[in-house]
Amino acid sequence: IPIVKSWRLNERMYGALTGESKPETALKYGESVVQDWRRSLRVRPPPLDENHPYYPGRERKYEKLSKAEIPLTESLLDTMFRSIPLWEDEIKRDIVNGKNVLVTAHANSLRGLIKHIDGISEDDIPAVGIPNCIPLVYKFDRDMQPIKQEHAVAPLSGAYLATREATRAALRREKQLSLSLPGYTDDYQYNTPVVSALRQLFDERAAADRLEQAQAAAKAAAEEAAAAAAEVKTAECEKAAADKAAADKVAGITMGDAAMFGVDMGALAPTSPAKAPASPQPAGSPKSQKETAKTPRQWAQSNPTGGLITREGVRSNAPIVVMIRHGKTEYNKLGLFTGWEDAPLSKDGVKEARHAGELMRYHGLKVDVVYTSWLSRAIETAWLALEELDDTWIPIVKSWRLNERMYGALTGESKPETALKYGESVVQDWRRSLRVRPPPLDENHPYYPGRERKYEKLSKAEIPLTESLLDTMFRSIPLWEDEIKRDIVNGKNVLVTAHANSLRGLIKHIDGISEDDIPAVGIPNCIPLVYKFDRDMQPIKQEHAVAPLSGAYLATREATRAALRREKQLSLSLPGYTDDYQYNTPVVSALRQLFDERAAADRLEQAQAAAKAAAEEAAAAAAEVKTAECEKAAADKAAADKVAGITMGDAAMFGVDMGALAPTSPAKAPASPQPAGSPKSQKETAKTPRQWAQSNPTGGLITREGVRSNAPIVVMIRHGKTEYNKLGLFTGWEDAPLSKDGVKEARHAGELMRYHGLKVDVVYTSWLSRAIETAWLALEELDDTW
């Protein structure tokens, strides 16, 4: 699913109020004044200036916007007008082309779209509440006019995907929040515990300001002293040079490297390290800064990239490509062939992906565009690395050409089990030989990818039934030549997160590695590999490159060597396999359990198919029989309309009492066997037609099978809550990430969409991480990260 990010969907710019406490501003200016700034359509808060710590014009994400496009303050109306061009120029075009669209954004930018779609008056639109993470579904006719839905809440024509009761409760809460300032009362100065938390925040901010002033004074004094001593040379210079030579052995290792790759820091440290001069924290924004201040000496000791990246993180005159193999999955831990099977990251894999982002951030590396595969483990690795870089707004291009090798009929099978079945040498040929293909799968195989929606636009010839290493490499090269290379030529730094074999294809092509040598090239999980190119797009050999590559791993030489040794060991052996494999534990026990469960699932599927056939036969025989149960079912359905589709998730999230809404005499829905299908884990819950009718508040927007109707759909979701929301602070363009509650809300929005069978084809979101993360989490729940 493509994700289009635009600043036009950013939240309202609150000007000089950004980051300030709502109750504190009410105490300072008066509650009525602050409420005018919050709720009036045309009133703008006080503007910030370009020296304000929250002025967004200094952030890299906005560097291509003109000064006129970066607001210093905005009214509600300004924000609404800002979002409309994106609707008219891009979103509307996708809808006309028959695509279902998801928009994850903010209360005020979504109000702008809703006002435009529904023609709501300027007097009425400020009162329109948009709860966090309840999907709002619109349907359009051929003339792009909204179709009024059965459960729409006036003045909207769209329907919330939660139940009527849950929706009303959430809208009441939104109205209360808009009519009052959280935590503010007439005796606010004595109000707790809100005040205590906010006071602590302001005390910390004031302390930070005082520290910044002291650091600035200390820096000025240090510069003055350095100028006076500029011509004095002492023995310390020679000692520093000797220490730097000794420190070269460290070559940039970080504590994160040591923990991740098992390298002993003590064994690598110089025996007599020079004490680095104290470096005051540079003055800047009061925002939380992830970057660690380093002196030039510290930077020189910790930069293994051979001048790829400057201390300030500014790119050199040659473009950079960073390649990252995804983090580990549960399939990796169990020793299963994965290939095109969409195995998500394990907990260890999540840590590895974040560590890759930390390494990039530590060395000041910035990227302009990301390329990844259609498999969630690579996509999630990209997301997590970008989160660590504070660069979630970067565009991400997804392509099946970067997918892992297709392992054919081996997909999902145990590596040691296949060795036991076919012989270790045969399996190793399938794994490591350049041209040998494993046995193909057929179109009836449970792991055949051609039945998945993500691949529906590929031709049969493009969906492999099996692949050799060479097939996989050749598949990835057109993406390099047609798209990635163009971005590099245009001066963009590129991040590629993919898989061992698709990355081998790029590396073979870039470095001209022979067919004999490329199978032995190891690519460790989540150690960034950095390439630099000259004007003719030829790779520049880096100082710390590991032959036959010209690129340099961003970890240290010791950590890189340890990881490459481990990769070599894994490639030369089958994890968990020995000559007496049938007696080998604990690997066997875990795998046997997996296979036993798979066999049980197959037996259950056969039994369900037989039961379904018998039920259909019985139903056909009784088709003409009418009983009083039909009238009872109709009466019960009318009573059940009061429930209107509420789910237990809705009840928990929005505080609605299920018992109070249930019909007094519900009809027992007929048992529905689980439909036969792939042995993969299925998130969807089987529902009878009756259950679907009771649980679908969309008024026919979506069919029971999840197939779209003949009218396109737009789903709007306001992001989940942030810590700023919980503390009652003005957020605006400040990039506050989701809180833990916000993450749960975003996942719940995806669960609601999945529960009702909703599918989308394209996502639009803002440049702010809380909206982007909401989109990512919803797509994860939909199994649509691709």
PDB file of C-alpha atoms in Angstrom, residues 355-623:
ATOM      1  CA  HIS A 355      19.780  -0.477  16.696  1.00  0.00           C
ATOM      2  CA  ALA A 356      20.374  -0.020  12.943  1.00  0.00           C
ATOM      3  CA  GLY A 357      18.623   3.343  13.181  1.00  0.00           C
ATOM      4  CA  GLU A 358      20.685   4.229  16.264  1.00  0.00           C
ATOM      5  CA  LEU A 359      23.919   3.473  14.388  1.00  0.00           C
ATOM      6  CA  MET A 360      22.832   5.709  11.512  1.00  0.00           C
ATOM      7  CA  ARG A 361      21.842   8.499  13.886  1.00  0.00           C
ATOM      8  CA  TYR A 362      25.059   8.151  15.897  1.00  0.00           C
ATOM      9  CA  HIS A 363      27.090   8.802  12.763  1.00  0.00           C
ATOM     10  CA  GLY A 364      24.890  11.704  11.655  1.00  0.00           C
ATOM     11  CA  LEU A 365      23.562   9.908   8.592  1.00  0.00           C
ATOM     12  CA  LYS A 366      20.483  11.314   6.867  1.00  0.00           C
ATOM     13  CA  VAL A 367      18.514   9.794   3.982  1.00  0.00           C
ATOM     14  CA  ASP A 368      16.048  11.323   1.528  1.00  0.00           C
ATOM     15  CA  VAL A 369      14.118   8.274   0.278  1.00  0.00           C
ATOM     16  CA  VAL A 370      13.643   4.645   1.351  1.00  0.00           C
ATOM     17  CA  TYR A 371      13.208   1.563  -0.857  1.00  0.00           C
ATOM     18  CA  THR A 372      11.917  -1.683   0.600  1.00  0.00           C
ATOM     19  CA  SER A 373      10.127  -4.907  -0.353  1.00  0.00           C
ATOM     20  CA  TRP A 374       6.488  -5.930  -0.028  1.00  0.00           C
ATOM     21  CA  LEU A 375       7.268  -8.137   2.980  1.00  0.00           C
ATOM     22  CA  SER A 376       6.469  -6.804   6.440  1.00  0.00           C
ATOM     23  CA  ARG A 377       9.796  -7.737   8.053  1.00  0.00           C
ATOM     24  CA  ALA A 378      11.659  -5.378   5.687  1.00  0.00           C
ATOM     25  CA  ILE A 379       8.980  -2.668   5.874  1.00  0.00           C
ATOM     26  CA  GLU A 380       8.913  -2.745   9.681  1.00  0.00           C
ATOM     27  CA  THR A 381      12.721  -2.533   9.733  1.00  0.00           C
ATOM     28  CA  ALA A 382      12.512   0.635   7.626  1.00  0.00           C
ATOM     29  CA  TRP A 383       9.837   2.122   9.917  1.00  0.00           C
ATOM     30  CA  LEU A 384      11.800   1.415  13.096  1.00  0.00           C
ATOM     31  CA  ALA A 385      15.065   2.763  11.669  1.00  0.00           C
ATOM     32  CA  LEU A 386      13.288   5.950  10.539  1.00  0.00           C
ATOM     33  CA  GLU A 387      11.736   6.340  14.004  1.00  0.00           C
ATOM     34  CA  GLU A 388      15.219   6.269  15.538  1.00  0.00           C
ATOM     35  CA  LEU A 389      16.361   8.857  12.984  1.00  0.00           C
ATOM     36  CA  ASP A 390      13.324  11.081  13.744  1.00  0.00           C
ATOM     37  CA  ASP A 391      12.642  10.902  10.004  1.00  0.00           C
ATOM     38  CA  THR A 392       9.280   9.131   9.765  1.00  0.00           C
ATOM     39  CA  TRP A 393       8.196  11.707   7.149  1.00  0.00           C
ATOM     40  CA  ILE A 394      10.694  10.357   4.563  1.00  0.00           C
ATOM     41  CA  PRO A 395       8.948   8.818   1.474  1.00  0.00           C
ATOM     42  CA  ILE A 396       9.009   5.005   1.311  1.00  0.00           C
ATOM     43  CA  VAL A 397       8.883   3.186  -2.043  1.00  0.00           C
ATOM     44  CA  LYS A 398       7.820  -0.492  -1.844  1.00  0.00           C
ATOM     45  CA  SER A 399       8.563  -2.995  -4.596  1.00  0.00           C
ATOM     46  CA  TRP A 400       8.133  -6.748  -5.005  1.00  0.00           C
ATOM     47  CA  ARG A 401      11.493  -6.718  -6.825  1.00  0.00           C
ATOM     48  CA  LEU A 402      13.191  -6.434  -3.413  1.00  0.00           C
ATOM     49  CA  ASN A 403      11.333  -9.461  -1.997  1.00  0.00           C
ATOM     50  CA  GLU A 404      13.398 -12.328  -0.623  1.00  0.00           C
ATOM     51  CA  ARG A 405      14.166 -15.347  -2.791  1.00  0.00           C
ATOM     52  CA  MET A 406      11.152 -17.585  -3.517  1.00  0.00           C
ATOM     53  CA  TYR A 407      11.961 -20.948  -1.913  1.00  0.00           C
ATOM     54  CA  GLY A 408       9.168 -22.777  -3.734  1.00  0.00           C
ATOM     55  CA  ALA A 409       7.802 -25.887  -2.034  1.00  0.00           C
ATOM     56  CA  LEU A 410      10.323 -25.429   0.810  1.00  0.00           C
ATOM     57  CA  THR A 411       8.505 -22.288   2.043  1.00  0.00           C
ATOM     58  CA  GLY A 412       7.466 -22.733   5.676  1.00  0.00           C
ATOM     59  CA  GLU A 413       9.385 -26.015   5.965  1.00  0.00           C
ATOM     60  CA  SER A 414      12.062 -26.778   8.560  1.00  0.00           C
ATOM     61  CA  LYS A 415      15.646 -26.676   7.260  1.00  0.00           C
ATOM     62  CA  PRO A 416      16.772 -29.662   9.377  1.00  0.00           C
ATOM     63  CA  GLU A 417      13.595 -31.582   8.466  1.00  0.00           C
ATOM     64  CA  THR A 418      14.251 -31.079   4.756  1.00  0.00           C
ATOM     65  CA  ALA A 419      17.859 -32.210   5.290  1.00  0.00           C
ATOM     66  CA  LEU A 420      16.550 -35.356   6.952  1.00  0.00           C
ATOM     67  CA  LYS A 421      14.171 -35.925   4.030  1.00  0.00           C
ATOM     68  CA  TYR A 422      16.384 -35.073   1.029  1.00  0.00           C
ATOM     69  CA  GLY A 423      19.935 -35.193   2.422  1.00  0.00           C
ATOM     70  CA  GLU A 424      22.062 -32.349   3.740  1.00  0.00           C
ATOM     71  CA  SER A 425      24.093 -31.902   0.528  1.00  0.00           C
ATOM     72  CA  VAL A 426      20.930 -31.547  -1.578  1.00  0.00           C
ATOM     73  CA  VAL A 427      19.443 -28.919   0.748  1.00  0.00           C
ATOM     74  CA  GLN A 428      22.730 -27.011   0.889  1.00  0.00           C
ATOM     75  CA  ASP A 429      22.780 -26.957  -2.929  1.00  0.00           C
ATOM     76  CA  TRP A 430      19.304 -25.407  -2.882  1.00  0.00           C
ATOM     77  CA  ARG A 431      20.435 -22.848  -0.322  1.00  0.00           C
ATOM     78  CA  ARG A 432      23.894 -21.854  -1.567  1.00  0.00           C
ATOM     79  CA  SER A 433      24.346 -22.747  -5.240  1.00  0.00           C
ATOM     80  CA  LEU A 434      23.894 -19.840  -7.590  1.00  0.00           C
ATOM     81  CA  ARG A 435      21.781 -21.534 -10.266  1.00  0.00           C
ATOM     82  CA  VAL A 436      20.065 -24.471  -8.524  1.00  0.00           C
ATOM     83  CA  ARG A 437      16.335 -23.991  -7.847  1.00  0.00           C
ATOM     84  CA  PRO A 438      14.417 -25.743  -5.027  1.00  0.00           C
ATOM     85  CA  PRO A 439      11.313 -27.798  -5.953  1.00  0.00           C
ATOM     86  CA  PRO A 440       8.590 -25.419  -7.219  1.00  0.00           C
ATOM     87  CA  LEU A 441       5.276 -24.909  -5.471  1.00  0.00           C
ATOM     88  CA  ASP A 442       2.063 -25.046  -7.492  1.00  0.00           C
ATOM     89  CA  GLU A 443      -0.933 -22.710  -7.463  1.00  0.00           C
ATOM     90  CA  ASN A 444      -2.758 -24.942  -4.980  1.00  0.00           C
ATOM     91  CA  HIS A 445       0.086 -24.763  -2.445  1.00  0.00           C
ATOM     92  CA  PRO A 446      -0.978 -22.992   0.801  1.00  0.00           C
ATOM     93  CA  TYR A 447       1.936 -20.565   0.465  1.00  0.00           C
ATOM     94  CA  TYR A 448       1.367 -19.681  -3.205  1.00  0.00           C
ATOM     95  CA  PRO A 449       1.485 -15.844  -3.158  1.00  0.00           C
ATOM     96  CA  GLY A 450      -0.702 -15.340  -6.244  1.00  0.00           C
ATOM     97  CA  ARG A 451      -3.846 -15.459  -4.094  1.00  0.00           C
ATOM     98  CA  GLU A 452      -2.712 -12.497  -1.947  1.00  0.00           C
ATOM     99  CA  ARG A 453      -4.142  -9.070  -2.743  1.00  0.00           C
ATOM    100  CA  LYS A 454      -0.724  -7.440  -2.751  1.00  0.00           C
ATOM    101  CA  TYR A 455       0.275  -9.441  -5.830  1.00  0.00           C
ATOM    102  CA  GLU A 456      -2.991  -9.175  -7.777  1.00  0.00           C
ATOM    103  CA  LYS A 457      -1.540  -6.670 -10.285  1.00  0.00           C
ATOM    104  CA  LEU A 458       1.483  -8.838 -11.093  1.00  0.00           C
ATOM    105  CA  SER A 459       1.318 -11.157 -14.075  1.00  0.00           C
ATOM    106  CA  LYS A 460       1.646 -14.906 -13.540  1.00  0.00           C
ATOM    107  CA  ALA A 461       5.102 -14.712 -15.118  1.00  0.00           C
ATOM    108  CA  GLU A 462       6.182 -12.206 -12.447  1.00  0.00           C
ATOM    109  CA  ILE A 463       5.121 -14.443  -9.537  1.00  0.00           C
ATOM    110  CA  PRO A 464       7.831 -17.104  -9.254  1.00  0.00           C
ATOM    111  CA  LEU A 465       7.062 -20.684  -8.265  1.00  0.00           C
ATOM    112  CA  THR A 466      10.706 -21.143  -7.285  1.00  0.00           C
ATOM    113  CA  GLU A 467      13.935 -19.157  -7.684  1.00  0.00           C
ATOM    114  CA  SER A 468      17.667 -19.678  -7.691  1.00  0.00           C
ATOM    115  CA  LEU A 469      19.962 -17.123  -6.092  1.00  0.00           C
ATOM    116  CA  LEU A 470      20.704 -15.803  -9.578  1.00  0.00           C
ATOM    117  CA  ASP A 471      16.978 -15.406 -10.384  1.00  0.00           C
ATOM    118  CA  THR A 472      16.534 -13.291  -7.237  1.00  0.00           C
ATOM    119  CA  MET A 473      19.517 -11.110  -8.061  1.00  0.00           C
ATOM    120  CA  PHE A 474      18.375 -10.462 -11.614  1.00  0.00           C
ATOM    121  CA  ARG A 475      14.890  -9.602 -10.317  1.00  0.00           C
ATOM    122  CA  SER A 476      16.229  -6.764  -8.133  1.00  0.00           C
ATOM    123  CA  ILE A 477      18.440  -5.084 -10.769  1.00  0.00           C
ATOM    124  CA  PRO A 478      15.678  -3.333 -12.822  1.00  0.00           C
ATOM    125  CA  LEU A 479      14.585  -1.435  -9.684  1.00  0.00           C
ATOM    126  CA  TRP A 480      18.180  -0.261  -9.214  1.00  0.00           C
ATOM    127  CA  GLU A 481      18.586   0.841 -12.809  1.00  0.00           C
ATOM    128  CA  ASP A 482      15.150   2.460 -13.263  1.00  0.00           C
ATOM    129  CA  GLU A 483      14.510   4.134  -9.892  1.00  0.00           C
ATOM    130  CA  ILE A 484      17.195   3.920  -7.192  1.00  0.00           C
ATOM    131  CA  LYS A 485      20.001   4.991  -9.534  1.00  0.00           C
ATOM    132  CA  ARG A 486      17.959   7.982 -10.699  1.00  0.00           C
ATOM    133  CA  ASP A 487      17.547   9.178  -7.115  1.00  0.00           C
ATOM    134  CA  ILE A 488      21.283   8.836  -6.483  1.00  0.00           C
ATOM    135  CA  VAL A 489      22.125  10.780  -9.680  1.00  0.00           C
ATOM    136  CA  ASN A 490      19.744  13.497  -8.443  1.00  0.00           C
ATOM    137  CA  GLY A 491      21.821  13.827  -5.259  1.00  0.00           C
ATOM    138  CA  LYS A 492      19.540  11.929  -2.886  1.00  0.00           C
ATOM    139  CA  ASN A 493      20.810   9.718  -0.082  1.00  0.00           C
ATOM    140  CA  VAL A 494      18.998   6.370  -0.333  1.00  0.00           C
ATOM    141  CA  LEU A 495      18.149   3.744   2.289  1.00  0.00           C
ATOM    142  CA  VAL A 496      17.333   0.208   1.063  1.00  0.00           C
ATOM    143  CA  THR A 497      15.873  -2.213   3.624  1.00  0.00           C
ATOM    144  CA  ALA A 498      15.427  -5.652   2.112  1.00  0.00           C
ATOM    145  CA  HIS A 499      16.582  -9.280   2.338  1.00  0.00           C
ATOM    146  CA  ALA A 500      19.862 -11.165   2.142  1.00  0.00           C
ATOM    147  CA  ASN A 501      19.427 -12.418  -1.426  1.00  0.00           C
ATOM    148  CA  SER A 502      17.823  -9.347  -3.007  1.00  0.00           C
ATOM    149  CA  LEU A 503      20.570  -7.208  -1.427  1.00  0.00           C
ATOM    150  CA  ARG A 504      23.166  -9.652  -2.802  1.00  0.00           C
ATOM    151  CA  GLY A 505      21.741  -8.909  -6.239  1.00  0.00           C
ATOM    152  CA  LEU A 506      22.328  -5.178  -5.810  1.00  0.00           C
ATOM    153  CA  ILE A 507      25.803  -5.699  -4.331  1.00  0.00           C
ATOM    154  CA  LYS A 508      26.837  -8.054  -7.173  1.00  0.00           C
ATOM    155  CA  HIS A 509      25.651  -5.466  -9.711  1.00  0.00           C
ATOM    156  CA  ILE A 510      27.323  -2.496  -7.973  1.00  0.00           C
ATOM    157  CA  ASP A 511      30.672  -4.137  -7.215  1.00  0.00           C
ATOM    158  CA  GLY A 512      30.855  -6.445 -10.243  1.00  0.00           C
ATOM    159  CA  ILE A 513      31.382  -9.486  -8.027  1.00  0.00           C
ATOM    160  CA  SER A 514      31.761 -12.778  -9.890  1.00  0.00           C
ATOM    161  CA  GLU A 515      29.134 -15.518  -9.888  1.00  0.00           C
ATOM    162  CA  ASP A 516      31.578 -17.782  -8.045  1.00  0.00           C
ATOM    163  CA  ASP A 517      32.153 -15.281  -5.214  1.00  0.00           C
ATOM    164  CA  ILE A 518      28.712 -13.759  -4.626  1.00  0.00           C
ATOM    165  CA  PRO A 519      27.094 -16.766  -2.823  1.00  0.00           C
ATOM    166  CA  ALA A 520      29.765 -16.475  -0.106  1.00  0.00           C
ATOM    167  CA  VAL A 521      29.057 -12.776   0.555  1.00  0.00           C
ATOM    168  CA  GLY A 522      27.457 -12.600   4.002  1.00  0.00           C
ATOM    169  CA  ILE A 523      25.002  -9.837   4.907  1.00  0.00           C
ATOM    170  CA  PRO A 524      24.359  -9.658   8.673  1.00  0.00           C
ATOM    171  CA  ASN A 525      20.976  -8.578   9.999  1.00  0.00           C
ATOM    172  CA  CYS A 526      20.626  -4.864  10.670  1.00  0.00           C
ATOM    173  CA  ILE A 527      24.213  -3.645  10.287  1.00  0.00           C
ATOM    174  CA  PRO A 528      23.966  -0.727   7.849  1.00  0.00           C
ATOM    175  CA  LEU A 529      26.197  -1.140   4.771  1.00  0.00           C
ATOM    176  CA  VAL A 530      27.168   2.272   3.336  1.00  0.00           C
ATOM    177  CA  TYR A 531      28.150   2.860  -0.294  1.00  0.00           C
ATOM    178  CA  LYS A 532      29.459   6.081  -1.831  1.00  0.00           C
ATOM    179  CA  PHE A 533      29.461   6.824  -5.583  1.00  0.00           C
ATOM    180  CA  ASP A 534      31.401   9.076  -7.915  1.00  0.00           C
ATOM    181  CA  ARG A 535      29.860  11.192 -10.701  1.00  0.00           C
ATOM    182  CA  ASP A 536      29.902   8.216 -13.085  1.00  0.00           C
ATOM    183  CA  MET A 537      27.938   6.113 -10.566  1.00  0.00           C
ATOM    184  CA  GLN A 538      30.974   3.949  -9.848  1.00  0.00           C
ATOM    185  CA  PRO A 539      31.370   2.824  -6.210  1.00  0.00           C
ATOM    186  CA  ILE A 540      34.195   4.486  -4.265  1.00  0.00           C
ATOM    187  CA  LYS A 541      36.229   1.966  -2.253  1.00  0.00           C
ATOM    188  CA  GLN A 542      35.907   2.857   1.432  1.00  0.00           C
ATOM    189  CA  GLU A 543      38.721   2.691   3.960  1.00  0.00           C
ATOM    190  CA  HIS A 544      37.087   0.012   6.114  1.00  0.00           C
ATOM    191  CA  ALA A 545      35.427  -1.969   3.298  1.00  0.00           C
ATOM    192  CA  VAL A 546      35.402  -5.776   3.657  1.00  0.00           C
ATOM    193  CA  ALA A 547      36.505  -7.433   0.388  1.00  0.00           C
ATOM    194  CA  PRO A 548      35.034  -8.021  -2.148  1.00  0.00           C
ATOM    195  CA  LEU A 549      32.682  -5.135  -1.232  1.00  0.00           C
ATOM    196  CA  SER A 550      33.573  -1.485  -1.774  1.00  0.00           C
ATOM    197  CA  GLY A 551      30.995  -0.326   0.790  1.00  0.00           C
ATOM    198  CA  ALA A 552      31.699  -0.057   4.530  1.00  0.00           C
ATOM    199  CA  TYR A 553      29.603  -1.482   7.355  1.00  0.00           C
ATOM    200  CA  LEU A 554      28.566   1.226   9.790  1.00  0.00           C
ATOM    201  CA  ALA A 555      29.510  -0.908  12.791  1.00  0.00           C
ATOM    202  CA  THR A 556      33.130  -1.312  13.916  1.00  0.00           C
ATOM    203  CA  ARG A 557      35.616  -3.590  12.234  1.00  0.00           C
ATOM    204  CA  GLU A 558      35.561  -6.004  15.180  1.00  0.00           C
ATOM    205  CA  ALA A 559      31.763  -6.105  15.377  1.00  0.00           C
ATOM    206  CA  THR A 560      31.504  -6.492  11.597  1.00  0.00           C
ATOM    207  CA  ARG A 561      34.001  -9.369  11.524  1.00  0.00           C
ATOM    208  CA  ALA A 562      32.161 -11.160  14.361  1.00  0.00           C
ATOM    209  CA  ALA A 563      28.808 -10.802  12.550  1.00  0.00           C
ATOM    210  CA  LEU A 564      30.275 -11.969   9.223  1.00  0.00           C
ATOM    211  CA  ARG A 565      31.839 -15.011  10.895  1.00  0.00           C
ATOM    212  CA  ARG A 566      28.444 -15.911  12.344  1.00  0.00           C
ATOM    213  CA  GLU A 567      26.796 -15.487   8.915  1.00  0.00           C
ATOM    214  CA  LYS A 568      29.398 -17.786   7.357  1.00  0.00           C
ATOM    215  CA  GLN A 569      28.772 -20.441   9.994  1.00  0.00           C
ATOM    216  CA  LEU A 570      25.015 -20.253   9.391  1.00  0.00           C
ATOM    217  CA  SER A 571      25.454 -20.571   5.623  1.00  0.00           C
ATOM    218  CA  LEU A 572      27.762 -23.592   5.899  1.00  0.00           C
ATOM    219  CA  SER A 573      25.465 -25.525   8.225  1.00  0.00           C
ATOM    220  CA  LEU A 574      21.774 -26.156   8.817  1.00  0.00           C
ATOM    221  CA  PRO A 575      20.691 -24.748  12.218  1.00  0.00           C
ATOM    222  CA  GLY A 576      19.638 -27.575  14.524  1.00  0.00           C
ATOM    223  CA  TYR A 577      20.701 -30.360  12.112  1.00  0.00           C
ATOM    224  CA  THR A 578      23.205 -33.122  13.018  1.00  0.00           C
ATOM    225  CA  ASP A 579      23.702 -36.693  11.831  1.00  0.00           C
ATOM    226  CA  ASP A 580      21.560 -37.844  14.764  1.00  0.00           C
ATOM    227  CA  TYR A 581      19.020 -35.082  14.145  1.00  0.00           C
ATOM    228  CA  GLN A 582      16.044 -37.283  15.026  1.00  0.00           C
ATOM    229  CA  TYR A 583      17.317 -37.305  18.615  1.00  0.00           C
ATOM    230  CA  ASN A 584      18.367 -33.642  18.670  1.00  0.00           C
ATOM    231  CA  THR A 585      16.693 -31.284  21.187  1.00  0.00           C
ATOM    232  CA  PRO A 586      15.393 -28.666  21.980  1.00  0.00           C
ATOM    233  CA  VAL A 587      15.142 -27.581  18.331  1.00  0.00           C
ATOM    234  CA  VAL A 588      13.339 -30.777  17.391  1.00  0.00           C
ATOM    235  CA  SER A 589      10.783 -30.433  20.164  1.00  0.00           C
ATOM    236  CA  ALA A 590       9.777 -26.952  18.994  1.00  0.00           C
ATOM    237  CA  LEU A 591       9.633 -28.017  15.351  1.00  0.00           C
ATOM    238  CA  ARG A 592       7.793 -31.249  16.098  1.00  0.00           C
ATOM    239  CA  GLN A 593       5.186 -29.252  17.988  1.00  0.00           C
ATOM    240  CA  LEU A 594       4.850 -26.973  14.968  1.00  0.00           C
ATOM    241  CA  PHE A 595       4.379 -29.908  12.586  1.00  0.00           C
ATOM    242  CA  ASP A 596       1.947 -31.655  14.948  1.00  0.00           C
ATOM    243  CA  GLU A 597      -0.132 -28.484  15.099  1.00  0.00           C
ATOM    244  CA  ARG A 598      -0.023 -28.207  11.302  1.00  0.00           C
ATOM    245  CA  ALA A 599      -1.175 -31.832  10.915  1.00  0.00           C
ATOM    246  CA  ALA A 600      -3.955 -31.249  13.448  1.00  0.00           C
ATOM    247  CA  ALA A 601      -5.019 -28.135  11.547  1.00  0.00           C
ATOM    248  CA  ASP A 602      -5.169 -30.165   8.316  1.00  0.00           C
ATOM    249  CA  ARG A 603      -7.336 -32.820   9.989  1.00  0.00           C
ATOM    250  CA  LEU A 604      -9.604 -30.143  11.447  1.00  0.00           C
ATOM    251  CA  GLU A 605      -9.914 -28.508   8.022  1.00  0.00           C
ATOM    252  CA  GLN A 606     -10.952 -31.816   6.452  1.00  0.00           C
ATOM    253  CA  ALA A 607     -13.495 -32.413   9.221  1.00  0.00           C
ATOM    254  CA  GLN A 608     -14.883 -28.907   8.797  1.00  0.00           C
ATOM    255  CA  ALA A 609     -15.195 -29.409   5.043  1.00  0.00           C
ATOM    256  CA  ALA A 610     -17.102 -32.651   5.619  1.00  0.00           C
ATOM    257  CA  ALA A 611     -19.346 -30.982   8.218  1.00  0.00           C
ATOM    258  CA  LYS A 612     -19.997 -28.083   5.860  1.00  0.00           C
ATOM    259  CA  ALA A 613     -20.983 -30.449   3.051  1.00  0.00           C
ATOM    260  CA  ALA A 614     -23.350 -32.313   5.381  1.00  0.00           C
ATOM    261  CA  ALA A 615     -24.869 -29.036   6.610  1.00  0.00           C
ATOM    262  CA  GLU A 616     -25.424 -27.801   3.058  1.00  0.00           C
ATOM    263  CA  GLU A 617     -27.104 -31.092   2.170  1.00  0.00           C
ATOM    264  CA  ALA A 618     -29.389 -30.829   5.197  1.00  0.00           C
ATOM    265  CA  ALA A 619     -30.186 -27.189   4.409  1.00  0.00           C
ATOM    266  CA  ALA A 620     -31.156 -28.073   0.831  1.00  0.00           C
ATOM    267  CA  ALA A 621     -33.517 -30.773   2.076  1.00  0.00           C
ATOM    268  CA  ALA A 622     -35.166 -28.334   4.501  1.00  0.00           C
ATOM    269  CA  ALA A 623     -35.256 -25.356   2.124  1.00  0.00           C
TER     270      ALA A 623
END
